[in-house]
Amino acid sequence: MYNFGRLISSFTFCITFIIFFFCLLFPVNGRWHNHAKKHKQHSHHHYHFTISQPPSPFPSPSPSPSPSPSPSSEPQSPPEDDGGPASSINSTIIFDVRHFGAIGDGTADDTAAFKMAWDTACQRNDDDDNNYGVILVPYGFSFMIQSTIFTGPCRNGIVFQVDGTLMAPDGPDAWPKGYSAHQWLVFYRVYNMSLQGNGLIDGRGQKWWDLPCKPHKGKTMTGPCDSPIAIRFFMSSKLRVEGVRIKDSPQFHFRFDNCKDVYIDSLHITSPALSPNTDGIHIENTNGVQIFNSIVANGDDCISIGSGSYNVEITNITCGPGHGISIGSLGNHNSRACVSNITVRDSIIKVSDNGVRIKTWQGGYGAVRGVSFNNINMDNVRNPIIIDQFYCLNKGCLNQTSAVVVSDISYIDIKGTYDIRSPPMHFGCSDSMPCMNLTLANIELFPSKGDILLDPFCWNAYGNLKTLTIPPISCLLETSSRSFLESEKDYC
C-alpha cells in the first residue's frame, strides 16, 4: 500500500506539474506575441522618419505605390495613387530627397540634394514607359533651396510631389551673388510632368517687395529692381499642377512660357493685397491651358494672359483681393500681340480693382479675338467689366494710331456689386481701331453702397445687347456696315 501510495502521489505531482507548465506557457507566449507586434510597429515608424545619407553611387530606388494627393488646406502624409500625370500610368519609383542628403530643417542649403534627386529620376533608364519617377518632398520637413533649373527632357514621366515645405532664400541679401534674380525654380524642356501635393511653397517675398525701387507703400526709385518668379515652366508640355499651396512670391507665383497642354487644378495662391507684381498665374505664348477650382488672393492679376496664348479655359476660380482676371497687357513697345479662344466662366471676383479686363498699349498691333466671360459673380469690384486700349503705367504715354484689334468679345451673366469709385462697365477703345462685335446679355451690376446706378463708359465701342442690362448701357454703338480695313491687317 505504501508503494502504491507513493506511486499515486508521484503521478499526482506529475499531472500538477504538467498543468502548471501549460498554464505558464500560454501567458508567456501571449506576452511574447504582443511584444513582437509592438516592436514591428515601432520599426515601421522609425524607418519612415529616419534621414538617410546618400550612398555612392546614386541610390537605386525601389518601386512603391504612387502618391497622389487630394486637394486639402492642410498637408497630409503621402497619399495613394491617382494615376499621376497620365491616367494610364500605374507604377512609380520614389526618390525621397532626404536619401540624397537633404536635411529639411529650413536652414540648411538643400539645393544640391534636390538637383541630384532630379537628375537621377530624370535620367533613369526604364524600358517600361508606365513607370515614372516621383521626387518626394516629404511631409514634416522644410527645405530651403536656391535658384535652380530642373532640366529635361526626362526618359519617362516625372512627378514632383510636394508634401512638405519648399522655401526660397529670405530676400535679396540671402540670394547668392551671381545667381539669377529673375526666377527661383524653373522647369525647362520637360514633358509629361506633374507638380502636385498637399505641401507649401513659400517664396518669402516680403524683403523683395520692400526694395526702394518697388511701388510698395508709396516707394518709388529708379534703377535695377529684379525680383524672382517663384515657379516657371519654360518650353514644356503635358504639364499638371495640382493641389499645392504657394504663398508670398517675390514676383509672379506661376509663369508658363512657350508651353502647351497645361492642366491646373485646386491651387491655393496667397500674398498680401499690396504686394507688387505678384500675379497668381501668368501664361505667355502658351496654348491648350485648363485652369480649374483654384483660389487666388494676391497683389496683382489673379490670372494674366499674355501674347501668343490661345485655347485657354478658366473655370471655378475665386479671385481677390487683387486685380482680377486679365488679358494683357498687350502691344507694349509697339510689339505684336495675338490672343484668341479664351473662356472664363463660373467664377467669383471679390474686393478687387478689376473684374474681367482686356488691356492693350497704344502703338502695338495684332488682335484679341474670341473671348467669352460667362457666369461671373462680382463682389464689390471697382471695374467689373473693362476694356482699356489706352493702358499706360504713367502719364507720359504718347497717343499713337496703331493698336491691337479687340473683337468678338462676349459678356454673359455677369452679376453682383461694384465699387462706386468707377463705372461698372468701361469700354475705352482705340480711336483708329474700335472694339468690334461686343455682346452683352444678362448683366446686373449694382452699387455696393447707395442706390444710384452709375452710367457705363464707352469710347468707339461697337456691339449689341441681347437683353436689357443693369445699369442700362446706351453708349454702345450699333455694329455698322463700315469696313475697318486696317483692322483686318492685324498680323495674327
PDB file of N, CA and C in Angstrom, residues 307 330-331 334-339 360-361 363-369 389 402-407 433 486-492:
ATOM      1  N   SER A 307       0.614  87.627 -74.609  1.00  0.00           N
ATOM      2  CA  SER A 307       0.619  87.447 -76.059  1.00  0.00           C
ATOM      3  C   SER A 307       0.987  86.014 -76.440  1.00  0.00           C
ATOM      4  N   LEU A 330      -0.993  94.021 -73.591  1.00  0.00           N
ATOM      5  CA  LEU A 330      -0.557  93.582 -74.910  1.00  0.00           C
ATOM      6  C   LEU A 330      -0.057  94.760 -75.729  1.00  0.00           C
ATOM      7  N   GLY A 331       0.933  94.517 -76.591  1.00  0.00           N
ATOM      8  CA  GLY A 331       1.403  95.526 -77.534  1.00  0.00           C
ATOM      9  C   GLY A 331       2.376  96.531 -76.976  1.00  0.00           C
ATOM     10  N   ASN A 334       5.376  98.845 -78.979  1.00  0.00           N
ATOM     11  CA  ASN A 334       4.974  98.662 -80.385  1.00  0.00           C
ATOM     12  C   ASN A 334       5.122  97.215 -80.857  1.00  0.00           C
ATOM     13  N   SER A 335       4.842  96.287 -79.990  1.00  0.00           N
ATOM     14  CA  SER A 335       5.039  94.865 -80.304  1.00  0.00           C
ATOM     15  C   SER A 335       3.767  94.229 -80.843  1.00  0.00           C
ATOM     16  N   ARG A 336       3.936  93.063 -81.453  1.00  0.00           N
ATOM     17  CA  ARG A 336       2.830  92.274 -81.980  1.00  0.00           C
ATOM     18  C   ARG A 336       2.266  91.401 -80.866  1.00  0.00           C
ATOM     19  N   ALA A 337       0.948  91.323 -80.783  1.00  0.00           N
ATOM     20  CA  ALA A 337       0.307  90.520 -79.739  1.00  0.00           C
ATOM     21  C   ALA A 337      -0.914  89.831 -80.315  1.00  0.00           C
ATOM     22  N   CYS A 338      -1.016  88.524 -80.102  1.00  0.00           N
ATOM     23  CA  CYS A 338      -2.138  87.738 -80.605  1.00  0.00           C
ATOM     24  C   CYS A 338      -2.661  86.833 -79.496  1.00  0.00           C
ATOM     25  N   VAL A 339      -3.964  86.953 -79.208  1.00  0.00           N
ATOM     26  CA  VAL A 339      -4.624  86.122 -78.197  1.00  0.00           C
ATOM     27  C   VAL A 339      -5.977  85.711 -78.754  1.00  0.00           C
ATOM     28  N   THR A 360      -4.532  96.885 -73.465  1.00  0.00           N
ATOM     29  CA  THR A 360      -3.546  96.958 -74.537  1.00  0.00           C
ATOM     30  C   THR A 360      -2.885  98.330 -74.532  1.00  0.00           C
ATOM     31  N   TRP A 361      -1.640  98.371 -74.974  1.00  0.00           N
ATOM     32  CA  TRP A 361      -0.901  99.614 -75.136  1.00  0.00           C
ATOM     33  C   TRP A 361      -1.181 100.213 -76.516  1.00  0.00           C
ATOM     34  N   GLY A 363       0.048 101.760 -79.962  1.00  0.00           N
ATOM     35  CA  GLY A 363       1.237 101.543 -80.773  1.00  0.00           C
ATOM     36  C   GLY A 363       1.510 100.087 -81.092  1.00  0.00           C
ATOM     37  N   GLY A 364       0.837  99.158 -80.405  1.00  0.00           N
ATOM     38  CA  GLY A 364       1.018  97.751 -80.710  1.00  0.00           C
ATOM     39  C   GLY A 364       0.188  97.337 -81.911  1.00  0.00           C
ATOM     40  N   TYR A 365       0.297  96.075 -82.290  1.00  0.00           N
ATOM     41  CA  TYR A 365      -0.532  95.550 -83.379  1.00  0.00           C
ATOM     42  C   TYR A 365      -0.768  94.072 -83.129  1.00  0.00           C
ATOM     43  N   GLY A 366      -1.763  93.525 -83.816  1.00  0.00           N
ATOM     44  CA  GLY A 366      -2.185  92.158 -83.575  1.00  0.00           C
ATOM     45  C   GLY A 366      -3.665  92.126 -83.283  1.00  0.00           C
ATOM     46  N   ALA A 367      -4.118  91.128 -82.509  1.00  0.00           N
ATOM     47  CA  ALA A 367      -5.554  91.008 -82.256  1.00  0.00           C
ATOM     48  C   ALA A 367      -5.841  90.184 -81.011  1.00  0.00           C
ATOM     49  N   VAL A 368      -6.944  90.551 -80.360  1.00  0.00           N
ATOM     50  CA  VAL A 368      -7.577  89.729 -79.323  1.00  0.00           C
ATOM     51  C   VAL A 368      -8.946  89.355 -79.863  1.00  0.00           C
ATOM     52  N   ARG A 369      -9.195  88.060 -80.038  1.00  0.00           N
ATOM     53  CA  ARG A 369     -10.444  87.617 -80.649  1.00  0.00           C
ATOM     54  C   ARG A 369     -10.985  86.385 -79.929  1.00  0.00           C
ATOM     55  N   GLN A 389      -7.852 100.214 -74.055  1.00  0.00           N
ATOM     56  CA  GLN A 389      -6.859 100.231 -75.127  1.00  0.00           C
ATOM     57  C   GLN A 389      -5.922 101.437 -75.028  1.00  0.00           C
ATOM     58  N   SER A 402      -1.750 103.159 -84.258  1.00  0.00           N
ATOM     59  CA  SER A 402      -1.883 101.697 -84.342  1.00  0.00           C
ATOM     60  C   SER A 402      -2.293 101.125 -82.994  1.00  0.00           C
ATOM     61  N   ALA A 403      -2.966  99.959 -83.055  1.00  0.00           N
ATOM     62  CA  ALA A 403      -3.452  99.332 -81.822  1.00  0.00           C
ATOM     63  C   ALA A 403      -3.724  97.856 -82.057  1.00  0.00           C
ATOM     64  N   VAL A 404      -3.730  97.104 -80.996  1.00  0.00           N
ATOM     65  CA  VAL A 404      -4.141  95.703 -81.042  1.00  0.00           C
ATOM     66  C   VAL A 404      -5.659  95.675 -81.223  1.00  0.00           C
ATOM     67  N   VAL A 405      -6.136  94.966 -82.240  1.00  0.00           N
ATOM     68  CA  VAL A 405      -7.574  94.890 -82.519  1.00  0.00           C
ATOM     69  C   VAL A 405      -8.264  94.037 -81.450  1.00  0.00           C
ATOM     70  N   VAL A 406      -9.402  94.521 -80.949  1.00  0.00           N
ATOM     71  CA  VAL A 406     -10.209  93.778 -79.974  1.00  0.00           C
ATOM     72  C   VAL A 406     -11.576  93.514 -80.608  1.00  0.00           C
ATOM     73  N   SER A 407     -11.928  92.225 -80.769  1.00  0.00           N
ATOM     74  CA  SER A 407     -13.207  91.912 -81.416  1.00  0.00           C
ATOM     75  C   SER A 407     -13.744  90.576 -80.937  1.00  0.00           C
ATOM     76  N   MET A 433      -8.751 101.970 -84.146  1.00  0.00           N
ATOM     77  CA  MET A 433      -9.121 100.554 -84.179  1.00  0.00           C
ATOM     78  C   MET A 433     -10.224 100.306 -83.155  1.00  0.00           C
ATOM     79  N   GLU A 486      -8.230  98.516 -91.965  1.00  0.00           N
ATOM     80  CA  GLU A 486      -6.965  98.414 -91.244  1.00  0.00           C
ATOM     81  C   GLU A 486      -7.018  97.324 -90.182  1.00  0.00           C
ATOM     82  N   SER A 487      -8.208  97.104 -89.605  1.00  0.00           N
ATOM     83  CA  SER A 487      -8.309  96.106 -88.534  1.00  0.00           C
ATOM     84  C   SER A 487      -8.099  94.702 -89.063  1.00  0.00           C
ATOM     85  N   GLU A 488      -8.296  94.535 -90.366  1.00  0.00           N
ATOM     86  CA  GLU A 488      -8.063  93.203 -90.925  1.00  0.00           C
ATOM     87  C   GLU A 488      -6.572  92.902 -91.043  1.00  0.00           C
ATOM     88  N   LYS A 489      -5.772  93.956 -91.053  1.00  0.00           N
ATOM     89  CA  LYS A 489      -4.329  93.756 -91.172  1.00  0.00           C
ATOM     90  C   LYS A 489      -3.721  93.645 -89.768  1.00  0.00           C
ATOM     91  N   ASP A 490      -4.174  92.626 -89.031  1.00  0.00           N
ATOM     92  CA  ASP A 490      -3.761  92.534 -87.639  1.00  0.00           C
ATOM     93  C   ASP A 490      -2.605  91.563 -87.427  1.00  0.00           C
ATOM     94  N   TYR A 491      -2.138  90.933 -88.499  1.00  0.00           N
ATOM     95  CA  TYR A 491      -0.922  90.128 -88.448  1.00  0.00           C
ATOM     96  C   TYR A 491      -1.032  88.893 -87.563  1.00  0.00           C
ATOM     97  N   CYS A 492      -2.227  88.462 -87.263  1.00  0.00           N
ATOM     98  CA  CYS A 492      -2.386  87.243 -86.457  1.00  0.00           C
ATOM     99  C   CYS A 492      -2.898  86.092 -87.321  1.00  0.00           C
TER     100      CYS A 492
END
